Short mmCIF file of C-alpha atoms and ligand atoms in Angstrom, two decimals:
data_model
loop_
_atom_site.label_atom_id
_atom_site.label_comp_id
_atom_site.label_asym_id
_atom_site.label_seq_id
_atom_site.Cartn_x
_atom_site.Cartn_y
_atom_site.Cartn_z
CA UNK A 1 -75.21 27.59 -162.63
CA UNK A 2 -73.47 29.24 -165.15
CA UNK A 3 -69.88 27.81 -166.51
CA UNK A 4 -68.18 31.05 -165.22
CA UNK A 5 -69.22 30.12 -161.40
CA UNK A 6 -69.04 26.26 -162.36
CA UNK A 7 -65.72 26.70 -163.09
CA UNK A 8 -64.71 29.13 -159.99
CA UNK A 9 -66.60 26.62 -157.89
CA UNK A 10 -65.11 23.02 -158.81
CA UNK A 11 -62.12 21.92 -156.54
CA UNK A 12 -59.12 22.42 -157.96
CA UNK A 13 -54.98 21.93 -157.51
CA UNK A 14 -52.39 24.15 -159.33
CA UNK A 15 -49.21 22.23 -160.19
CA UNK A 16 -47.25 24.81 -162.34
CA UNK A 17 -47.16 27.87 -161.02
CA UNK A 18 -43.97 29.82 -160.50
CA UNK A 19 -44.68 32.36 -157.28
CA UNK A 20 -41.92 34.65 -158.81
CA UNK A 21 -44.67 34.82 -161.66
CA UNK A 22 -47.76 36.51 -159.24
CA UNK A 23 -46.07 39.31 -158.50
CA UNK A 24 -48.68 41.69 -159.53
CA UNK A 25 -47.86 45.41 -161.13
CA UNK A 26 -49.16 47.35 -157.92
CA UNK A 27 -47.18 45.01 -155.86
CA UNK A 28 -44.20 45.34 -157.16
CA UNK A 29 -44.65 48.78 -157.29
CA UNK A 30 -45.12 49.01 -153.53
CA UNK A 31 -42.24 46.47 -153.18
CA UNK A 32 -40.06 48.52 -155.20
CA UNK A 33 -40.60 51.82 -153.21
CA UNK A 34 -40.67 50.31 -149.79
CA UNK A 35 -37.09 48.42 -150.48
CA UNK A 36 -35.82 51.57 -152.47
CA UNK A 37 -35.39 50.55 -155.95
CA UNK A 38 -35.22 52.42 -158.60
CA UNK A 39 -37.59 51.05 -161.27
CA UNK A 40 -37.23 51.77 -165.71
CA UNK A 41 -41.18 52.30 -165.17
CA UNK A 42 -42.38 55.22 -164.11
CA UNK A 43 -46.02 53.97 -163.33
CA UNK A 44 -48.23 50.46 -162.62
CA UNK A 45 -49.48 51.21 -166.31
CA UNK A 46 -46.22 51.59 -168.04
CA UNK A 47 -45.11 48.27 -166.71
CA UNK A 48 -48.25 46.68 -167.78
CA UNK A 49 -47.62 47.83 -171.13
CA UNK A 50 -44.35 46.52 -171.17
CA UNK A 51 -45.83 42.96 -170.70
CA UNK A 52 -46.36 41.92 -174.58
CA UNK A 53 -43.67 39.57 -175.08
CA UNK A 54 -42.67 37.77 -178.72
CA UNK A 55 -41.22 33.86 -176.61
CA UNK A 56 -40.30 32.62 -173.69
CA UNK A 57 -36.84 34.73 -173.68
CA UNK A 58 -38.41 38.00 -173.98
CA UNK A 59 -40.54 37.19 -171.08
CA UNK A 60 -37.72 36.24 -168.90
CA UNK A 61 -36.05 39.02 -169.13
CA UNK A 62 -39.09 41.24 -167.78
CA UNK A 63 -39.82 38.51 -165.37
CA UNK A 64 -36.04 38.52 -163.84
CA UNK A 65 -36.15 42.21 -163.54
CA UNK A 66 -39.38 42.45 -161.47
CA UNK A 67 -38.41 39.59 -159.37
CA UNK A 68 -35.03 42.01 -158.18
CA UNK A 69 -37.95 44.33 -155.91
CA UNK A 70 -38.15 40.78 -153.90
CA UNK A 71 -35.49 41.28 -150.89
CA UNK A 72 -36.53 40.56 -147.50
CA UNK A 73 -37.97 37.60 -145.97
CA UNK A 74 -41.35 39.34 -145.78
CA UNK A 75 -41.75 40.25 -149.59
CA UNK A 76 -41.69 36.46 -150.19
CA UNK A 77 -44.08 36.32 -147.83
CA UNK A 78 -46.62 38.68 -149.12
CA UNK A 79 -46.19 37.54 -152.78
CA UNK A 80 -47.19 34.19 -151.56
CA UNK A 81 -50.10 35.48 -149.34
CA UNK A 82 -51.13 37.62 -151.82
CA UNK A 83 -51.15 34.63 -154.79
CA UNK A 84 -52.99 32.21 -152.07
CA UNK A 85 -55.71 34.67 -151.30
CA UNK A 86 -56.44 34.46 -155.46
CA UNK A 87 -56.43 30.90 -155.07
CA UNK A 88 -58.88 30.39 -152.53
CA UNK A 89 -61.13 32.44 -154.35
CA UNK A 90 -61.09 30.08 -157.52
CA UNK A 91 -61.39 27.35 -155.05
CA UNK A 92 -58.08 25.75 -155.54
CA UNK A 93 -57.39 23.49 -152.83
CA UNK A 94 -53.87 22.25 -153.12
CA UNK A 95 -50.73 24.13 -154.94
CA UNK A 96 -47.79 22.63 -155.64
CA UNK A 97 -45.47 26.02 -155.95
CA UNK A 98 -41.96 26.28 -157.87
CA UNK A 99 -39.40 28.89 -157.04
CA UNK A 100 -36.55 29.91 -158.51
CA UNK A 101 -33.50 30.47 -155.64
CA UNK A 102 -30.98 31.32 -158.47
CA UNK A 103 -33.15 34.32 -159.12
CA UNK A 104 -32.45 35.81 -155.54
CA UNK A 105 -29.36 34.06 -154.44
CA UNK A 106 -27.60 35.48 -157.67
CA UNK A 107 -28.08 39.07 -156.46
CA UNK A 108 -27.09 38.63 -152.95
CA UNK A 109 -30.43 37.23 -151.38
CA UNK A 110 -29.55 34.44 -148.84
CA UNK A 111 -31.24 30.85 -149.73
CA UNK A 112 -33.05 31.38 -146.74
CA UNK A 113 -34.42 34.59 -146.76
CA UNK A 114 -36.70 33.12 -149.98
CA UNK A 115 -37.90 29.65 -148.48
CA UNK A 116 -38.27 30.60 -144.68
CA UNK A 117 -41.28 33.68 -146.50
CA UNK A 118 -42.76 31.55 -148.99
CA UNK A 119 -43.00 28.68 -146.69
CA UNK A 120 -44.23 30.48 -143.82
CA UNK A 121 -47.14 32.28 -146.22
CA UNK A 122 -48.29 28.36 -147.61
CA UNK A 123 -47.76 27.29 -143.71
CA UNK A 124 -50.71 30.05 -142.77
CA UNK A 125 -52.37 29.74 -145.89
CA UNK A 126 -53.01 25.52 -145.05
CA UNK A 127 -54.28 26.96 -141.71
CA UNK A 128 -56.14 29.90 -142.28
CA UNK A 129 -57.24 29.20 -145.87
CA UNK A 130 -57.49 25.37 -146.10
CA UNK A 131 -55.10 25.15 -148.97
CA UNK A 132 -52.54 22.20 -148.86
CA UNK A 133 -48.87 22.63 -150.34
CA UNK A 134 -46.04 21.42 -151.35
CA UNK A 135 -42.61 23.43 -152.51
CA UNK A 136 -41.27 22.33 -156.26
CA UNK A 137 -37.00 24.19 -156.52
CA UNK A 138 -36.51 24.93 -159.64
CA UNK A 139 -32.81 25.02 -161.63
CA UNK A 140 -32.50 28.04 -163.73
CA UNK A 141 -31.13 26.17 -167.10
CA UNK A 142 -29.51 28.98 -168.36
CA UNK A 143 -26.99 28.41 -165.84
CA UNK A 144 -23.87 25.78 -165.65
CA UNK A 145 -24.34 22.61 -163.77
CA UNK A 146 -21.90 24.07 -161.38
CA UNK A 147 -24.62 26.70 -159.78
CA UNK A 148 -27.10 23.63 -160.03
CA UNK A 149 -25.18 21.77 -157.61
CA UNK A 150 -24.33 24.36 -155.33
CA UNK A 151 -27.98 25.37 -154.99
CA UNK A 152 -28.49 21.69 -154.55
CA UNK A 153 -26.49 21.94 -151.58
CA UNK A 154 -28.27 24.82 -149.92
CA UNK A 155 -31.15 23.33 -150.23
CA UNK A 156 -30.40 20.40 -148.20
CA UNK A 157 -30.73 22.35 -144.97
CA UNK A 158 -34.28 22.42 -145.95
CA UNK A 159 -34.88 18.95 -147.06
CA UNK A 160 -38.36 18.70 -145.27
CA UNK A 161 -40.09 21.85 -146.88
CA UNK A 162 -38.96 20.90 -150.53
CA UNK A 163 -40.77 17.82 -152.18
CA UNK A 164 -39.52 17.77 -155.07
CA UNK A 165 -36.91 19.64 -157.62
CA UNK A 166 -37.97 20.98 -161.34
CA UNK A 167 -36.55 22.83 -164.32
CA UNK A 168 -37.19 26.01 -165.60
CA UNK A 169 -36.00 29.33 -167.36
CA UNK A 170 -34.61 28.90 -171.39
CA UNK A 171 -35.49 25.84 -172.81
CA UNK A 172 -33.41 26.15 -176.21
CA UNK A 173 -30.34 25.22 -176.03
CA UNK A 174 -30.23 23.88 -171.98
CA UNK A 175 -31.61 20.25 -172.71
CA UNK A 176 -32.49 18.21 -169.84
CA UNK A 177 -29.13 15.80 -169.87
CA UNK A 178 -27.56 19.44 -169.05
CA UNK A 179 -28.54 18.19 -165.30
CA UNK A 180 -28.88 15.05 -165.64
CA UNK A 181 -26.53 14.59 -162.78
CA UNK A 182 -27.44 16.99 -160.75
CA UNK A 183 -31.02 15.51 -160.96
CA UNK A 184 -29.94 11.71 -159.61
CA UNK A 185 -27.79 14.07 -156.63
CA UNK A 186 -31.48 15.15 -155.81
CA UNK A 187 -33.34 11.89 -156.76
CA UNK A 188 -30.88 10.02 -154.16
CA UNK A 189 -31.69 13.10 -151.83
CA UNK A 190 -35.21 11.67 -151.61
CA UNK A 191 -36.59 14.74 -153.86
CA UNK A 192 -39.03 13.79 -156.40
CA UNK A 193 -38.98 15.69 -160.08
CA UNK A 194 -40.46 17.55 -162.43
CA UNK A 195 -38.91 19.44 -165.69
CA UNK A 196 -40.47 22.17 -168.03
CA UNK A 197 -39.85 20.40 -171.81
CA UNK A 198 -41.45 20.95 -174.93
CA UNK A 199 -42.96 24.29 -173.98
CA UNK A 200 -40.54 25.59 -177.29
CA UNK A 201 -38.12 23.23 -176.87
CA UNK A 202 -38.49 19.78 -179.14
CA UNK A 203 -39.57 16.59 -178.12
CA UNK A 204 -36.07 15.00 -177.56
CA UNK A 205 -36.32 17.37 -174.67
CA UNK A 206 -39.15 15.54 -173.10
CA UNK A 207 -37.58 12.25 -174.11
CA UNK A 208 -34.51 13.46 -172.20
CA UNK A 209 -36.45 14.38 -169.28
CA UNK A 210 -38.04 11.26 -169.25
CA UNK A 211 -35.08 9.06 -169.13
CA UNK A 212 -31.88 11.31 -167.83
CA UNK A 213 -34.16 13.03 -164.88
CA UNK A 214 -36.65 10.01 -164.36
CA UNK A 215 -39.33 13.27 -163.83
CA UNK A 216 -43.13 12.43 -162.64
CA UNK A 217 -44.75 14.86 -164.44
CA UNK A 218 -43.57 17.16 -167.83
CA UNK A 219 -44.30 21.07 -167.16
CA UNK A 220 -45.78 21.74 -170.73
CA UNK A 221 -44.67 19.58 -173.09
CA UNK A 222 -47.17 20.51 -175.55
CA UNK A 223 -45.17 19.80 -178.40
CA UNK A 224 -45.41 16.01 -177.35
CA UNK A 225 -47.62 15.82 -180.42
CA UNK A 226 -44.71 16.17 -183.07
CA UNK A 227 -43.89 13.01 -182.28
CA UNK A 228 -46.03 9.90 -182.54
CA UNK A 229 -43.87 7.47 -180.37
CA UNK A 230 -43.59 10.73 -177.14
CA UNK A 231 -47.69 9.99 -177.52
CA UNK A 232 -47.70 6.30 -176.90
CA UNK A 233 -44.67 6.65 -173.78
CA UNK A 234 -46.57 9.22 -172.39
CA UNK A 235 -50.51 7.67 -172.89
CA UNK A 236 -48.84 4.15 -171.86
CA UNK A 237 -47.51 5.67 -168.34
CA UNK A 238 -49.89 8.16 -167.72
CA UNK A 239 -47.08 10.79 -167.42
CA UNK A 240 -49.00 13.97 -166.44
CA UNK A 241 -48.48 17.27 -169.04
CA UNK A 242 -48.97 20.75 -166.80
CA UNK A 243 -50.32 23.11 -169.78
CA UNK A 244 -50.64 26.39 -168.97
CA UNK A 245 -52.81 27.72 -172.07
CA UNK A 246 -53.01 31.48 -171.65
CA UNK A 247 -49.11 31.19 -171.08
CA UNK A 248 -48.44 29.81 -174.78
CA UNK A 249 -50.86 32.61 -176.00
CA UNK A 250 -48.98 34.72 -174.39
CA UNK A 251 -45.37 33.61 -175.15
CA UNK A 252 -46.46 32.77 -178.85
CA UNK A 253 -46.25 28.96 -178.97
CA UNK A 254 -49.76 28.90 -180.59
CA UNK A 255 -50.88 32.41 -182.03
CA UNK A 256 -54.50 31.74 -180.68
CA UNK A 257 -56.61 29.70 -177.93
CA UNK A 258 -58.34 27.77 -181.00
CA UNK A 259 -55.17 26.89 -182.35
CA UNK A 260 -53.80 25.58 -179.28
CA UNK A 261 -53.19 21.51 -179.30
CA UNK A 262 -54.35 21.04 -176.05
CA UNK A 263 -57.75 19.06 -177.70
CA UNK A 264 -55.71 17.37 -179.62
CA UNK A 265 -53.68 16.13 -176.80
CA UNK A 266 -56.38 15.25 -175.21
CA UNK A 267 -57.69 13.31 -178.17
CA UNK A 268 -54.65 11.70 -177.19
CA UNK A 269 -55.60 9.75 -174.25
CA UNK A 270 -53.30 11.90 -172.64
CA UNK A 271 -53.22 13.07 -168.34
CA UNK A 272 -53.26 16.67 -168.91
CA UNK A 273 -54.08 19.48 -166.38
CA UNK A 274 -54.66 23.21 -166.61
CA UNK A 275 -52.23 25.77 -164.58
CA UNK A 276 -51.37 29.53 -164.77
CA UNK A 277 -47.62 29.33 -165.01
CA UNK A 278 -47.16 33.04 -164.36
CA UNK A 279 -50.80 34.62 -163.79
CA UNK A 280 -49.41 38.03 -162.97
CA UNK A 281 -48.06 38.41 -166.47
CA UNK A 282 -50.25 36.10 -168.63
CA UNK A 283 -53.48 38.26 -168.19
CA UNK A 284 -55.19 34.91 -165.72
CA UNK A 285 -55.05 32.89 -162.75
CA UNK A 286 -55.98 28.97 -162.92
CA UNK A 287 -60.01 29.65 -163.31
CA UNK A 288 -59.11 32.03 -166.54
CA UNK A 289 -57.26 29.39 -167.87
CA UNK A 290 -59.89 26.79 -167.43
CA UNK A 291 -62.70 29.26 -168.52
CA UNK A 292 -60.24 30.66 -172.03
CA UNK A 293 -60.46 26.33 -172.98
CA UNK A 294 -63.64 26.25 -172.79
CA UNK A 295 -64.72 28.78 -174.67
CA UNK A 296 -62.11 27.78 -177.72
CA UNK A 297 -63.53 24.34 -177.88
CA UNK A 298 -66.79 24.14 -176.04
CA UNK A 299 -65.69 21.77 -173.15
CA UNK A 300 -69.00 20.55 -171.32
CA UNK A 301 -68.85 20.51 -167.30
CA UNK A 302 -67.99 16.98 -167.61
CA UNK A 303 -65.13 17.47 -169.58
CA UNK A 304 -63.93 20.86 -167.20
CA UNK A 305 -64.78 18.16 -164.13
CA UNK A 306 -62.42 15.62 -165.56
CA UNK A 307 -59.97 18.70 -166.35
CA UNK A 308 -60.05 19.13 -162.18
CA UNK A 309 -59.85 15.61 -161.47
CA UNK A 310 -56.45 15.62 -163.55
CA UNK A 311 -55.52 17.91 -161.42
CA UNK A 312 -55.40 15.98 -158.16
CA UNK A 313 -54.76 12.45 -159.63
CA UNK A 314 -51.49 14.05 -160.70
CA UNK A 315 -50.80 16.09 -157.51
CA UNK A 316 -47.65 14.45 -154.93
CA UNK A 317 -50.89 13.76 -152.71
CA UNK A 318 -51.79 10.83 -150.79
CA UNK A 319 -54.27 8.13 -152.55
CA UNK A 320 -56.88 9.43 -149.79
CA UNK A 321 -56.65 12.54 -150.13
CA UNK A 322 -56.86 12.68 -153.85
CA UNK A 323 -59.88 10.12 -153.92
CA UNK A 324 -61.25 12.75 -151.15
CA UNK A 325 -61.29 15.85 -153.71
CA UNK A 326 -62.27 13.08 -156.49
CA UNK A 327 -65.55 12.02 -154.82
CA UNK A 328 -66.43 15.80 -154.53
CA UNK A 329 -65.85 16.75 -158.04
CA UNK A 330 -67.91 13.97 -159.67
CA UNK A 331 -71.07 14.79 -157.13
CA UNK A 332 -70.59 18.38 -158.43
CA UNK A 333 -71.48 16.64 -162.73
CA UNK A 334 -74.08 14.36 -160.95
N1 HPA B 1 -40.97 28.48 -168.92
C1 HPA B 1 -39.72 28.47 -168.50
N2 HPA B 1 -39.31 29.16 -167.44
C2 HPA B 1 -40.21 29.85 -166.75
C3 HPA B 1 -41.53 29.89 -167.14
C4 HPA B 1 -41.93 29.16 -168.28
O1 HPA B 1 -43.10 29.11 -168.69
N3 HPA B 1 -42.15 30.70 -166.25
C5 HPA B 1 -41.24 31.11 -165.35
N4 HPA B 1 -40.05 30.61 -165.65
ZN1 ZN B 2 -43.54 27.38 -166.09
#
């Protein structure tokens, strides 16, 4: 079997993967036209072209202004149909999906509009497709507390679709203690929690997330390696790091795939996994991702297979269910 299919084949779980982030050119073209919207781009290849971005800002800004076609319950639901049907052909088997609510509730989108489609397209997709879910809210960190809260308090009318509650938009300059509260509101909520840090942002950040948000997992955090005593925290408790590698191609954090730390990390002892972050714009879904590693530093199928495993040990799965996916894996490097 070639590594290509080997790779498409294994079992795998996403766990950072923004569904704002899969909304592909042609859909939000159709999107666009169907809702009315009058878009800068006058064609599916003019907006690809617009999609070379210098950081993470530069990104955001394109990525907030394609999310705005996204206004009725049933455009959330065919971006997450849409990303699922993707999945299940790379054989991922569990997704663990952030959104952004800011993003829509800040132009007039109600709270529910966005959960009640996304949720209803993962509901269908764990029927029809045999992919399992859960829902990760995000905080835009660009914004005050304030909206935090508030959003907070929306989301408590749908306390049993949301597991957990993460962190994302610009790092610099919105450290983690910027929510600090807000996250122990959600902790004592019963959510669990997650936080993008060190994607550019510097390690403090993922100190800050450790300790002020008490977070499972750090989305990134690939500038752990900058400091030495991050390293031993993070090998000593196993904290999971969700790298998305074409991402930090993309957004210049490393200026190629060879040059990327994830190795290095891994040289670590670290728990790290392999996502898409936002495969729409970044050029790959999660089997890309896998497949661009490989090919910068010659992973064998063991080491891709152990890549996988990652993936559900750190998933908010049950012990059975992860030792389920486990067994299946290691028969596949037998
Ligand atoms: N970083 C921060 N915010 C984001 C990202 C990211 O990689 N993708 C979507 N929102
Ligand atoms: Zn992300």
């Amino acid at each position: 079997m070639d590594m290509n299919i080997f790779i498409q084949n294994i079992p795998k779980a996403e766990l950072h993967l923004h569904i704002e982030g899969t909304l592909e050119p042609g859909t939000l073209f159709r999107m666009a036209e169907r809702n009315g919207i009058r878009l800068k781009y006058n064609s599916v290849e003019a907006l690809r072209r617009a999609y070379r971005f210098d950081n993470l800002q530069s990104f955001l800004d394109i990525y907030y202004e394609g999310a705005g076609v996204l206004q009725k319950e049933i455009d959330f639901y065919e971006l997450t149909w849409e990303y699922l049907l993707k999945a299940k052909a790379q054989n991922v088997r569990h997704v663990e999906i952030f959104f952004d609510p800011q993003t829509h509730t800040e132009r007039g989108i109600a709270f529910e509009t966005v959960i009640n489609g996304i949720y209803d397209a993962l509901s269908d997709g764990s029927r029809n497709l045999d992919i399992s879910f859960c829902l990760i809210m995000c905080f835009l960190r660009h914004l005050p507390e304030s909206d935090a809260f508030e959003t907070l308090s929306q989301a408590l009318d749908f306390k049993d679709k949301i597991t957990a509650v993460g962190l994302d938009s610009s790092e610099s300059g919105n450290p983690p203690s910027k929510f600090k509260r807000v996250f122990e509101k959600a902790r004592k909520e019963g959510f669990l929690s997650v936080a993008h840090a060190g994607e550019e942002g510097p390690p403090e950040y993922i100190w800050e997330a450790l300790q002020d948000l008490n977070v499972r997992r750090i989305d990134h955090g690939v500038r752990a390696l900058e400091d030495p005593s991050l390293i031993n925290e993070l090998r000593h408790r196993q904290i999971p790091l969700t790298v998305c590698p074409l991402s930090n191609i993309k957004l210049c954090v490393f200026k190629t795939m060879q040059e990327h730390n994830f190795k290095k990390l891994l040289d670590q002892g670290l728990c790290l996994t392999v996502n898409s972050d936002d495969p729409a714009y970044f050029g790959g879904y999660v089997a890309e991702n896998y497949l661009a590693l490989q090919n910068a530093f010659q992973f064998t199928r063991n080491d891709i297979a152990q890549l996988a495993i990652n993936s559900f040990s750190a998933a908010f799965i049950s012990e059975d269910k992860k030792d389920i996916f486990i067994e299946q894996i290691k028969k596949m490097v037998e």
